[in-house]
mmCIF file of C-alpha atoms and ligand atoms in Angstrom:
data_model
loop_
_atom_site.group_PDB
_atom_site.id
_atom_site.type_symbol
_atom_site.label_atom_id
_atom_site.label_comp_id
_atom_site.label_asym_id
_atom_site.label_seq_id
_atom_site.Cartn_x
_atom_site.Cartn_y
_atom_site.Cartn_z
ATOM 1 C CA MET A 243 12.846 64.257 -57.044
ATOM 2 C CA SER A 244 14.703 67.618 -59.169
ATOM 3 C CA LYS A 245 13.910 71.130 -58.461
ATOM 4 C CA ILE A 246 12.324 71.224 -61.940
ATOM 5 C CA GLU A 247 9.689 68.248 -61.135
ATOM 6 C CA GLU A 248 8.950 69.767 -58.234
ATOM 7 C CA ILE A 249 8.609 72.787 -59.912
ATOM 8 C CA PHE A 250 6.219 70.721 -62.584
ATOM 9 C CA ALA A 251 4.048 68.885 -59.596
ATOM 10 C CA ALA A 252 3.275 72.026 -57.585
ATOM 11 C CA VAL A 253 2.270 74.035 -61.097
ATOM 12 C CA SER A 254 -0.388 70.927 -61.887
ATOM 13 C CA ALA A 255 -1.517 70.366 -58.626
ATOM 14 C CA GLY A 256 -1.551 74.238 -58.216
ATOM 15 C CA LYS A 257 -0.204 75.206 -54.850
ATOM 16 C CA LYS A 258 0.765 78.848 -55.670
ATOM 17 C CA LYS A 259 2.321 79.253 -52.705
ATOM 18 C CA GLN A 260 4.914 77.269 -53.411
ATOM 19 C CA VAL A 261 6.150 77.917 -56.917
ATOM 20 C CA PRO A 262 7.160 81.260 -56.207
ATOM 21 C CA GLY A 263 9.637 79.499 -53.426
ATOM 22 C CA LEU A 264 10.643 76.606 -55.800
ATOM 23 C CA VAL A 265 11.624 78.924 -58.860
ATOM 24 C CA GLN A 266 13.868 81.075 -57.163
ATOM 25 C CA GLN A 267 15.661 77.531 -55.625
ATOM 26 C CA ALA A 268 15.775 76.583 -58.919
ATOM 27 C CA LEU A 269 17.330 80.165 -60.192
ATOM 28 C CA GLU A 270 19.651 79.889 -57.080
ATOM 29 C CA GLU A 271 20.516 75.807 -58.027
ATOM 30 C CA GLY A 272 21.470 78.306 -61.609
ATOM 31 C CA ILE A 273 18.475 76.468 -63.737
ATOM 32 C CA ALA A 274 18.299 78.271 -66.636
ATOM 33 C CA PRO A 275 15.467 81.031 -66.492
ATOM 34 C CA GLU A 276 14.094 78.946 -70.062
ATOM 35 C CA VAL A 277 14.296 75.982 -69.285
ATOM 36 C CA ILE A 278 12.215 76.656 -65.387
ATOM 37 C CA LEU A 279 9.350 78.052 -67.721
ATOM 38 C CA ASN A 280 9.461 75.392 -70.583
ATOM 39 C CA GLU A 281 10.193 72.342 -69.085
ATOM 40 C CA GLY A 282 8.554 73.081 -65.198
ATOM 41 C CA MET A 283 6.080 75.906 -65.577
ATOM 42 C CA ILE A 284 4.425 75.347 -69.673
ATOM 43 C CA GLN A 285 4.888 71.265 -69.567
ATOM 44 C CA ALA A 286 3.045 71.103 -66.368
ATOM 45 C CA MET A 287 0.089 73.597 -67.820
ATOM 46 C CA ASN A 288 0.121 70.532 -70.516
ATOM 47 C CA GLU A 289 -0.324 68.321 -68.488
ATOM 48 C CA VAL A 290 -3.349 69.826 -66.528
ATOM 49 C CA GLY A 291 -4.344 70.263 -70.403
ATOM 50 C CA GLU A 292 -4.325 66.744 -70.722
ATOM 51 C CA ARG A 293 -6.230 65.671 -67.731
ATOM 52 C CA PHE A 294 -8.764 68.719 -68.002
ATOM 53 C CA ARG A 295 -9.152 66.329 -71.926
ATOM 54 C CA LEU A 296 -9.200 63.123 -70.159
ATOM 55 C CA GLU A 297 -11.935 64.258 -67.841
ATOM 56 C CA GLN A 298 -9.944 63.796 -65.036
ATOM 57 C CA ILE A 299 -10.126 67.222 -63.907
ATOM 58 C CA TYR A 300 -12.057 69.963 -64.180
ATOM 59 C CA VAL A 301 -12.136 73.927 -65.024
ATOM 60 C CA PRO A 302 -11.425 74.582 -60.920
ATOM 61 C CA GLU A 303 -7.971 72.604 -61.239
ATOM 62 C CA MET A 304 -7.315 74.623 -64.502
ATOM 63 C CA LEU A 305 -7.888 77.731 -62.768
ATOM 64 C CA VAL A 306 -5.599 77.143 -59.876
ATOM 65 C CA ALA A 307 -2.811 75.485 -62.039
ATOM 66 C CA ALA A 308 -2.841 79.053 -63.612
ATOM 67 C CA ARG A 309 -2.671 80.923 -60.673
ATOM 68 C CA ALA A 310 0.357 78.731 -59.693
ATOM 69 C CA MET A 311 2.132 79.345 -62.573
ATOM 70 C CA LYS A 312 1.421 83.372 -63.114
ATOM 71 C CA ALA A 313 2.975 83.268 -59.890
ATOM 72 C CA GLY A 314 6.082 81.693 -60.822
ATOM 73 C CA VAL A 315 6.020 83.714 -64.084
ATOM 74 C CA GLU A 316 6.253 86.689 -61.741
ATOM 75 C CA VAL A 317 9.941 85.763 -59.890
ATOM 76 C CA LEU A 318 11.228 84.824 -63.849
ATOM 77 C CA LYS A 319 10.103 88.041 -64.898
ATOM 78 C CA PRO A 320 13.676 89.637 -64.417
ATOM 79 C CA TYR A 321 15.489 86.947 -65.533
ATOM 80 C CA LEU A 322 13.648 86.167 -68.971
ATOM 81 C CA GLY A 323 14.781 88.032 -72.284
ATOM 82 C CA GLY A 324 16.635 90.573 -70.562
ATOM 83 C CA GLU A 325 16.260 94.503 -70.413
ATOM 84 C CA SER A 326 16.449 96.630 -73.919
ATOM 85 C CA SER A 327 17.029 100.415 -73.799
ATOM 86 C CA THR A 328 16.449 101.005 -77.165
ATOM 87 C CA VAL A 329 12.941 101.332 -78.147
ATOM 88 C CA ARG A 330 12.356 99.680 -81.309
ATOM 89 C CA GLY A 331 8.397 100.195 -82.124
ATOM 90 C CA LYS A 332 5.135 100.101 -80.775
ATOM 91 C CA MET A 333 2.617 96.873 -80.324
ATOM 92 C CA VAL A 334 -1.058 96.436 -79.275
ATOM 93 C CA MET A 335 -1.835 93.053 -78.610
ATOM 94 C CA GLY A 336 -4.492 91.175 -77.068
ATOM 95 C CA THR A 337 -6.863 87.964 -77.206
ATOM 96 C CA VAL A 338 -9.932 87.939 -79.127
ATOM 97 C CA ALA A 339 -13.044 87.565 -78.343
ATOM 98 C CA GLY A 340 -14.615 84.892 -76.077
ATOM 99 C CA ASP A 341 -10.983 83.444 -75.042
ATOM 100 C CA LEU A 342 -10.071 83.909 -71.730
ATOM 101 C CA HIS A 343 -6.472 82.770 -72.082
ATOM 102 C CA ASP A 344 -3.882 84.881 -71.364
ATOM 103 C CA ILE A 345 -0.785 83.008 -69.892
ATOM 104 C CA GLY A 346 0.681 82.629 -73.659
ATOM 105 C CA LYS A 347 -0.180 86.257 -74.458
ATOM 106 C CA ASN A 348 1.634 87.665 -71.171
ATOM 107 C CA LEU A 349 4.848 85.586 -71.691
ATOM 108 C CA VAL A 350 4.168 86.852 -75.532
ATOM 109 C CA ILE A 351 4.466 90.490 -74.029
ATOM 110 C CA LEU A 352 6.701 90.015 -71.730
ATOM 111 C CA MET A 353 9.680 88.532 -74.540
ATOM 112 C CA ILE A 354 8.530 91.243 -76.858
ATOM 113 C CA GLU A 355 8.678 94.253 -73.920
ATOM 114 C CA SER A 356 11.752 92.505 -73.955
ATOM 115 C CA ALA A 357 12.951 92.987 -77.273
ATOM 116 C CA GLY A 358 12.707 96.748 -76.910
ATOM 117 C CA PHE A 359 8.957 96.917 -78.040
ATOM 118 C CA GLU A 360 6.458 99.350 -75.996
ATOM 119 C CA VAL A 361 3.843 96.468 -75.498
ATOM 120 C CA VAL A 362 0.047 97.879 -74.942
ATOM 121 C CA ASP A 363 -2.059 94.977 -73.599
ATOM 122 C CA LEU A 364 -5.671 94.961 -74.242
ATOM 123 C CA GLY A 365 -6.469 92.532 -72.115
ATOM 124 C CA VAL A 366 -8.520 89.108 -72.751
ATOM 125 C CA ASP A 367 -11.885 88.790 -74.573
ATOM 126 C CA VAL A 368 -10.992 92.003 -76.329
ATOM 127 C CA PRO A 369 -14.168 92.940 -79.187
ATOM 128 C CA ILE A 370 -12.924 92.909 -82.484
ATOM 129 C CA ALA A 371 -13.825 97.128 -82.362
ATOM 130 C CA ASP A 372 -11.158 97.063 -79.222
ATOM 131 C CA PHE A 373 -8.819 95.901 -82.507
ATOM 132 C CA VAL A 374 -9.354 98.480 -84.437
ATOM 133 C CA ALA A 375 -9.320 101.240 -82.731
ATOM 134 C CA ALA A 376 -5.958 100.239 -80.859
ATOM 135 C CA ALA A 377 -4.934 100.156 -84.571
ATOM 136 C CA SER A 378 -5.626 102.947 -85.391
ATOM 137 C CA ALA A 379 -2.703 104.971 -83.595
ATOM 138 C CA PRO A 380 -0.418 106.291 -85.667
ATOM 139 C CA ASP A 381 2.936 104.809 -84.018
ATOM 140 C CA VAL A 382 1.334 101.051 -84.247
ATOM 141 C CA ASP A 383 4.203 98.676 -85.539
ATOM 142 C CA LEU A 384 2.408 95.349 -84.944
ATOM 143 C CA VAL A 385 -0.836 94.039 -83.881
ATOM 144 C CA GLY A 386 -0.780 90.667 -81.926
ATOM 145 C CA LEU A 387 -3.924 88.325 -81.264
ATOM 146 C CA SER A 388 -4.069 85.564 -79.439
ATOM 147 C CA ALA A 389 -6.176 82.423 -79.736
ATOM 148 C CA LEU A 390 -6.255 79.172 -77.439
ATOM 149 C CA LEU A 391 -9.679 77.826 -78.118
ATOM 150 C CA THR A 392 -10.543 76.194 -81.476
ATOM 151 C CA THR A 393 -14.035 77.901 -81.070
ATOM 152 C CA THR A 394 -12.151 80.884 -81.081
ATOM 153 C CA MET A 395 -10.694 81.093 -83.918
ATOM 154 C CA PRO A 396 -13.540 82.868 -86.213
ATOM 155 C CA ALA A 397 -13.200 85.094 -83.926
ATOM 156 C CA LEU A 398 -9.047 85.783 -84.652
ATOM 157 C CA LYS A 399 -10.210 84.970 -88.276
ATOM 158 C CA ASP A 400 -12.992 88.347 -87.968
ATOM 159 C CA SER A 401 -10.651 90.530 -86.078
ATOM 160 C CA VAL A 402 -7.575 90.238 -88.440
ATOM 161 C CA GLU A 403 -10.638 90.865 -91.527
ATOM 162 C CA ALA A 404 -11.841 93.817 -90.118
ATOM 163 C CA LEU A 405 -8.099 95.046 -89.269
ATOM 164 C CA ASN A 406 -6.928 94.588 -92.643
ATOM 165 C CA ALA A 407 -9.994 96.469 -94.084
ATOM 166 C CA MET A 408 -8.363 99.481 -92.326
ATOM 167 C CA ASP A 409 -7.294 102.492 -94.603
ATOM 168 C CA CYS A 410 -4.194 102.250 -92.352
ATOM 169 C CA ARG A 411 -3.556 98.669 -92.686
ATOM 170 C CA SER A 412 -0.225 99.396 -94.182
ATOM 171 C CA ARG A 413 0.946 101.302 -91.211
ATOM 172 C CA PHE A 414 1.186 98.091 -89.207
ATOM 173 C CA GLN A 415 1.553 94.481 -89.385
ATOM 174 C CA ILE A 416 -0.684 91.201 -87.809
ATOM 175 C CA MET A 417 1.231 89.215 -85.877
ATOM 176 C CA VAL A 418 -1.763 85.760 -84.467
ATOM 177 C CA GLY A 419 -0.756 82.503 -82.028
ATOM 178 C CA GLY A 420 -2.138 80.970 -79.695
ATOM 179 C CA ALA A 421 -1.574 76.985 -79.471
ATOM 180 C CA PRO A 422 -4.741 75.706 -82.426
ATOM 181 C CA VAL A 423 -3.298 77.920 -84.797
ATOM 182 C CA THR A 424 -1.146 77.300 -87.442
ATOM 183 C CA GLN A 425 0.957 78.962 -90.377
ATOM 184 C CA ALA A 426 -1.702 77.472 -92.714
ATOM 185 C CA PHE A 427 -4.423 79.371 -90.760
ATOM 186 C CA ALA A 428 -2.476 82.667 -90.254
ATOM 187 C CA ASN A 429 -2.251 82.931 -93.883
ATOM 188 C CA GLU A 430 -5.699 81.630 -95.224
ATOM 189 C CA ILE A 431 -7.118 84.728 -92.552
ATOM 190 C CA GLY A 432 -4.404 87.290 -93.951
ATOM 191 C CA ALA A 433 -2.515 87.592 -90.956
ATOM 192 C CA ASP A 434 1.569 88.910 -91.925
ATOM 193 C CA ILE A 435 3.435 86.779 -89.389
ATOM 194 C CA TYR A 436 2.412 83.386 -87.193
ATOM 195 C CA THR A 437 5.082 82.797 -84.933
ATOM 196 C CA ALA A 438 4.687 79.176 -81.833
ATOM 197 C CA ASP A 439 6.171 80.578 -78.752
ATOM 198 C CA ALA A 440 6.965 83.611 -76.986
ATOM 199 C CA ALA A 441 10.555 83.625 -77.897
ATOM 200 C CA SER A 442 9.924 83.588 -81.303
ATOM 201 C CA ALA A 443 7.333 85.463 -81.446
ATOM 202 C CA ALA A 444 9.894 88.446 -80.083
ATOM 203 C CA GLN A 445 12.619 87.768 -82.796
ATOM 204 C CA ALA A 446 10.029 87.955 -85.665
ATOM 205 C CA ALA A 447 8.827 90.960 -84.014
ATOM 206 C CA ARG A 448 12.613 92.297 -83.941
ATOM 207 C CA LYS A 449 12.800 91.318 -87.445
ATOM 208 C CA ALA A 450 9.482 93.055 -89.000
ATOM 209 C CA VAL A 451 9.731 95.770 -87.438
ATOM 210 C CA GLN A 452 13.844 97.469 -88.802
ATOM 211 C CA HIS A 453 12.975 101.451 -88.537
HETATM 212 CO CO1 B1M B 120 -8.146 76.039 -70.940
HETATM 213 N N1 B1M B 120 -8.384 75.010 -72.471
HETATM 214 N N2 B1M B 120 -10.171 76.567 -71.113
HETATM 215 N N3 B1M B 120 -8.114 77.588 -69.113
HETATM 216 N N4 B1M B 120 -6.561 75.421 -70.597
HETATM 217 C C1 B1M B 120 -7.362 75.225 -73.082
HETATM 218 C C2 B1M B 120 -6.370 75.404 -73.993
HETATM 219 C C3 B1M B 120 -7.765 73.464 -73.620
HETATM 220 C C4 B1M B 120 -6.384 73.249 -74.981
HETATM 221 C C5 B1M B 120 -7.356 72.144 -72.494
HETATM 222 C C6 B1M B 120 -7.628 70.947 -73.533
HETATM 223 O O1 B1M B 120 -9.215 70.742 -73.028
HETATM 224 N N5 B1M B 120 -7.282 69.904 -73.299
HETATM 225 C C7 B1M B 120 -8.892 73.730 -74.272
HETATM 226 C C8 B1M B 120 -9.490 73.997 -75.605
HETATM 227 C C9 B1M B 120 -9.685 72.987 -76.469
HETATM 228 C C10 B1M B 120 -9.738 73.825 -77.783
HETATM 229 O O2 B1M B 120 -10.396 74.916 -78.419
HETATM 230 N N6 B1M B 120 -9.285 72.639 -78.514
HETATM 231 C C11 B1M B 120 -9.648 74.366 -72.618
HETATM 232 C C12 B1M B 120 -10.790 74.795 -72.801
HETATM 233 C C13 B1M B 120 -11.374 73.812 -73.395
HETATM 234 C C14 B1M B 120 -11.235 76.002 -72.015
HETATM 235 C C15 B1M B 120 -13.095 75.979 -71.926
HETATM 236 C C16 B1M B 120 -14.071 76.220 -72.623
HETATM 237 C C17 B1M B 120 -13.221 74.967 -70.249
HETATM 238 C C18 B1M B 120 -15.168 74.698 -70.155
HETATM 239 O O3 B1M B 120 -15.103 76.036 -69.240
HETATM 240 N N7 B1M B 120 -15.283 74.033 -70.510
HETATM 241 C C19 B1M B 120 -12.283 77.463 -70.978
HETATM 242 C C20 B1M B 120 -12.762 78.547 -71.648
HETATM 243 C C21 B1M B 120 -12.607 79.888 -70.918
HETATM 244 C C22 B1M B 120 -12.804 80.521 -72.288
HETATM 245 O O4 B1M B 120 -11.228 81.371 -72.779
HETATM 246 N N8 B1M B 120 -14.062 81.577 -72.793
HETATM 247 C C23 B1M B 120 -11.256 77.219 -70.248
HETATM 248 C C24 B1M B 120 -11.086 77.847 -68.831
HETATM 249 C C25 B1M B 120 -9.897 78.084 -68.332
HETATM 250 C C26 B1M B 120 -9.125 78.667 -67.291
HETATM 251 C C27 B1M B 120 -9.822 79.956 -67.453
HETATM 252 C C28 B1M B 120 -9.203 77.757 -66.417
HETATM 253 C C29 B1M B 120 -7.724 78.627 -67.704
HETATM 254 C C30 B1M B 120 -7.227 80.053 -67.986
HETATM 255 C C31 B1M B 120 -6.628 80.609 -67.416
HETATM 256 C C32 B1M B 120 -5.674 81.586 -68.227
HETATM 257 O O5 B1M B 120 -5.149 82.090 -68.856
HETATM 258 N N9 B1M B 120 -5.435 83.433 -67.241
HETATM 259 C C33 B1M B 120 -7.251 77.362 -68.539
HETATM 260 C C34 B1M B 120 -5.878 76.669 -69.179
HETATM 261 C C35 B1M B 120 -5.298 77.174 -67.660
HETATM 262 C C36 B1M B 120 -6.155 75.945 -69.785
HETATM 263 C C37 B1M B 120 -4.488 75.471 -70.475
HETATM 264 C C38 B1M B 120 -4.690 73.541 -69.070
HETATM 265 C C39 B1M B 120 -3.322 76.046 -70.276
HETATM 266 C C40 B1M B 120 -3.121 77.144 -71.152
HETATM 267 C C41 B1M B 120 -1.987 77.935 -71.027
HETATM 268 O O6 B1M B 120 -1.647 78.996 -70.038
HETATM 269 N N10 B1M B 120 -0.986 77.051 -70.915
HETATM 270 C C42 B1M B 120 -4.927 75.006 -71.967
HETATM 271 C C43 B1M B 120 -3.938 73.486 -72.459
HETATM 272 C C44 B1M B 120 -3.168 73.539 -72.879
HETATM 273 O O7 B1M B 120 -2.744 74.896 -73.441
HETATM 274 N N11 B1M B 120 -1.819 72.446 -73.063
HETATM 275 C C45 B1M B 120 -6.656 74.776 -71.817
HETATM 276 C C46 B1M B 120 1.014 77.850 -71.210
HETATM 277 C C47 B1M B 120 0.707 79.009 -72.514
HETATM 278 C C48 B1M B 120 2.741 78.813 -72.012
HETATM 279 O O8 B1M B 120 0.982 78.200 -73.082
HETATM 280 O O9 B1M B 120 -1.303 79.605 -74.140
HETATM 281 O O10 B1M B 120 -0.422 77.795 -75.767
HETATM 282 P P1 B1M B 120 0.349 79.184 -74.607
HETATM 283 O O11 B1M B 120 0.642 80.050 -74.997
HETATM 284 C C49 B1M B 120 1.853 79.658 -75.795
HETATM 285 C C50 B1M B 120 2.100 79.537 -77.690
HETATM 286 O O12 B1M B 120 0.363 79.108 -77.665
HETATM 287 C C51 B1M B 120 2.101 81.458 -78.085
HETATM 288 O O13 B1M B 120 3.359 81.516 -77.212
HETATM 289 C C52 B1M B 120 3.155 81.121 -75.879
HETATM 290 C C53 B1M B 120 4.269 80.976 -75.040
HETATM 291 O O14 B1M B 120 5.769 79.892 -75.486
HETATM 292 N N12 B1M B 120 1.110 82.173 -77.757
HETATM 293 C C54 B1M B 120 1.065 82.890 -78.898
HETATM 294 C C55 B1M B 120 0.472 82.322 -77.314
HETATM 295 N N13 B1M B 120 -0.731 83.191 -78.034
HETATM 296 C C56 B1M B 120 0.553 83.748 -79.022
HETATM 297 C C57 B1M B 120 -0.148 85.011 -79.640
HETATM 298 C C58 B1M B 120 1.239 85.383 -80.800
HETATM 299 C C59 B1M B 120 2.149 84.626 -80.367
HETATM 300 C C60 B1M B 120 2.504 83.292 -80.157
HETATM 301 O O15 B1M B 120 1.600 86.382 -81.906
HETATM 302 C C61 B1M B 120 0.860 87.388 -81.546
#
């Protein structure tokens, strides 16, 4: 079994204690951090999601897989994206109301921080009022909203609607993402930027904020 296959297997089986060591070994073997993340861990979460959909596993198994992935990401953190010494701007970011998924959001934050932004993490299950309150700070350039469930897409829409109604709306841009979100949906709800993954979120943030 290759190291990537071992990481894939350990993340899908929720082996939280094994994953950090395997990720470390993969790095020492010279495997690129992005490959470990995408082919080892994110692919494993996709597999877990598929097995959940097919009712082969249930929520507890999804949860332990998520914990195993988080443990692996901790090891990868210093290797992803690189450090940036210039502060390009400020972003506030959260997962919308009713939604507890945060692995994707945390990866987006990691990459956007590496691109030189200060990011205020509002956490998960963020009420609309909290997005609005955070966006009203005068130095906020970007507001990021993540949604992972089709059932929380209406909360994404309502949150963006509330942000769009703010007097200071022209001061910041709104970025949305998450598995069920598409460019078409982002356009429909009036968000400025849609990105499909953490790396393109960081690129888009850089492009959007050029002080
Ligand atoms: Co959940 N879950 N889950 N889950 N879960 C999904 C999302 C699901 C697709 C699984 C499935 O059925 N195949 C499904 C949703 C179906 C749907 O709505 N169409 C689902 C379900 C149904 C549920 C529950 C309802 C299950 C239940 O209770 N019956 C429940 C809901 C709880 C709630 O939120 N209220 C639930 C719970 C959970 C756990 C708590 C057990 C756990 C989350 C733990 C955690 O996050 N701390 C969990 C997990 C782990 C998953 C899967 C398996 C993996 C999610 C993940 O972390 N992916 C997921 C299946 C899947 O995704 N294939 C599933 C890896 C992550 C890196 O990718 O989050 O997509 P992702 O983020 C990407 C991009 O989307 C993008 O960049 C990221 C990095 O590249 N991105 C952005 C994300 N946010 C962005 C924001 C941006 C830009 C890009 O700009 C601001």
